[in-house]
Amino acid sequence: MYAFPSHTAASIPTSDETPTSDLPPLLVLRPLSSSSIRLSWLSALNAKFTLVSPSSPLSASVHAALISGAYNRVDPALLDQYPSLRCLVNTGAGVNHINLEECKRRGVQVANVGETHSKNVADYAVGLLLDVMRRITMSDRYMRNGLWVTRGNYQLGSKLGGKRVGIVGLGSIGSAIAKRLEAFECKISYLSRKAKPTVSYRYIPNICDLAAESDILVVSCALTKETHHIVNKQVLQALGKEGIIINIGRGASIDEPELVRCLAQGEIKGAGLDVFEHEPNIPKELIELENVVLTPHQSVFTPEAMAEVIQICIANFEAFFAGKPVITPVVAD
Ligand SMILES: O=CC(=O)O
């Protein structure tokens, strides 16, 4: 059990409840950018913990537990600021922004939100795929520009049913995508670190081969040193002129300039992208392209998922403050 010095003020009082000094202190590092979600989260956290902001004058010894989101890089410089940190809970699934080895070395337990987001993200991936293939957003733009009357019907989209889909990363998100695409009678192949004996999909261990044997490539892997730019020029060329790419994982899994070039030059047919290499900035060429659907890294966001996320975060901190291991740990490979 951890013991903390008493303190009186929460630096981030957001709910009606005034934090009391006997609630354990929790350091909050901008867990989310959406202000409405942030407010409801802070209010849920405020009922259980004394919230502390990084600029709080409170003694560093209250910095044992920290909640943080994907836009805070957790590197040695940040960890140096909180030497008493022992528990870090990340409000998302991806942990590419966290130096896990360094956390382990310093005795910091790291938790994420487990598989909470997987089904949401999978729904979104299928939504993007249908959108790109059937040209839904493009048709919407066409309508809004008043072109139906002057130019007649919009170009035909393609059928999703029966297409060959290559999934890069068959973790819980990739598996949920595959399951959904089975309903469309898609032929599913996948790449992951190892073949999964429990699935009947075809395992193709080489990304270029996977792309060559797919009409659609869906990127749903975690971003690691091994998957950085795993989709490069050769892979895009193997996917070919009729190929579609969907990315709901991390932007840097694709060589973005190369993707833009291939899209612009018709070397692949289209893309649905929810993540980008330098968020929130995106290449301006993407905006000018007709054959892409772009969304601002929002596949995880539904009010239902957000309510679940904060409960998982709270349960992790409660375990930590009770002297137990976190409940949804992330472990370094
Ligand atoms: O991108 C979202 C997440 O990592 O959960």
Tab-separated table of C-alpha atoms in Angstrom, residues 29 66 72-86 88 95-108 110:
chain	number	residue	atom	x	y	z
A	29	LEU	CA	-1.460	15.050	-18.218
A	66	LEU	CA	-0.387	9.506	-13.742
A	72	ASN	CA	1.956	13.119	-24.346
A	73	ARG	CA	5.318	11.591	-25.122
A	74	VAL	CA	6.455	9.590	-22.112
A	75	ASP	CA	10.215	9.624	-22.508
A	76	PRO	CA	13.145	9.820	-20.091
A	77	ALA	CA	12.827	13.631	-19.961
A	78	LEU	CA	9.210	13.414	-18.770
A	79	LEU	CA	9.977	10.547	-16.399
A	80	ASP	CA	12.834	12.599	-14.907
A	81	GLN	CA	10.275	15.225	-13.891
A	82	TYR	CA	8.327	12.662	-11.852
A	83	PRO	CA	10.866	10.468	-10.077
A	84	SER	CA	8.233	9.106	-7.696
A	85	LEU	CA	6.026	7.909	-10.564
A	86	ARG	CA	5.065	4.235	-10.157
A	88	LEU	CA	0.974	5.256	-15.625
A	95	VAL	CA	1.469	2.960	-26.567
A	96	ASN	CA	3.998	3.950	-29.221
A	97	HIS	CA	4.393	7.315	-27.452
A	98	ILE	CA	5.512	5.616	-24.226
A	99	ASN	CA	9.068	4.427	-23.670
A	100	LEU	CA	8.107	1.100	-22.104
A	101	GLU	CA	11.672	-0.084	-21.485
A	102	GLU	CA	12.433	3.087	-19.578
A	103	CYS	CA	9.228	2.751	-17.531
A	104	LYS	CA	10.149	-0.824	-16.687
A	105	ARG	CA	13.676	0.188	-15.696
A	106	ARG	CA	12.276	2.835	-13.359
A	107	GLY	CA	9.679	0.525	-11.833
A	108	VAL	CA	6.683	2.286	-13.396
A	110	VAL	CA	2.037	0.877	-17.362
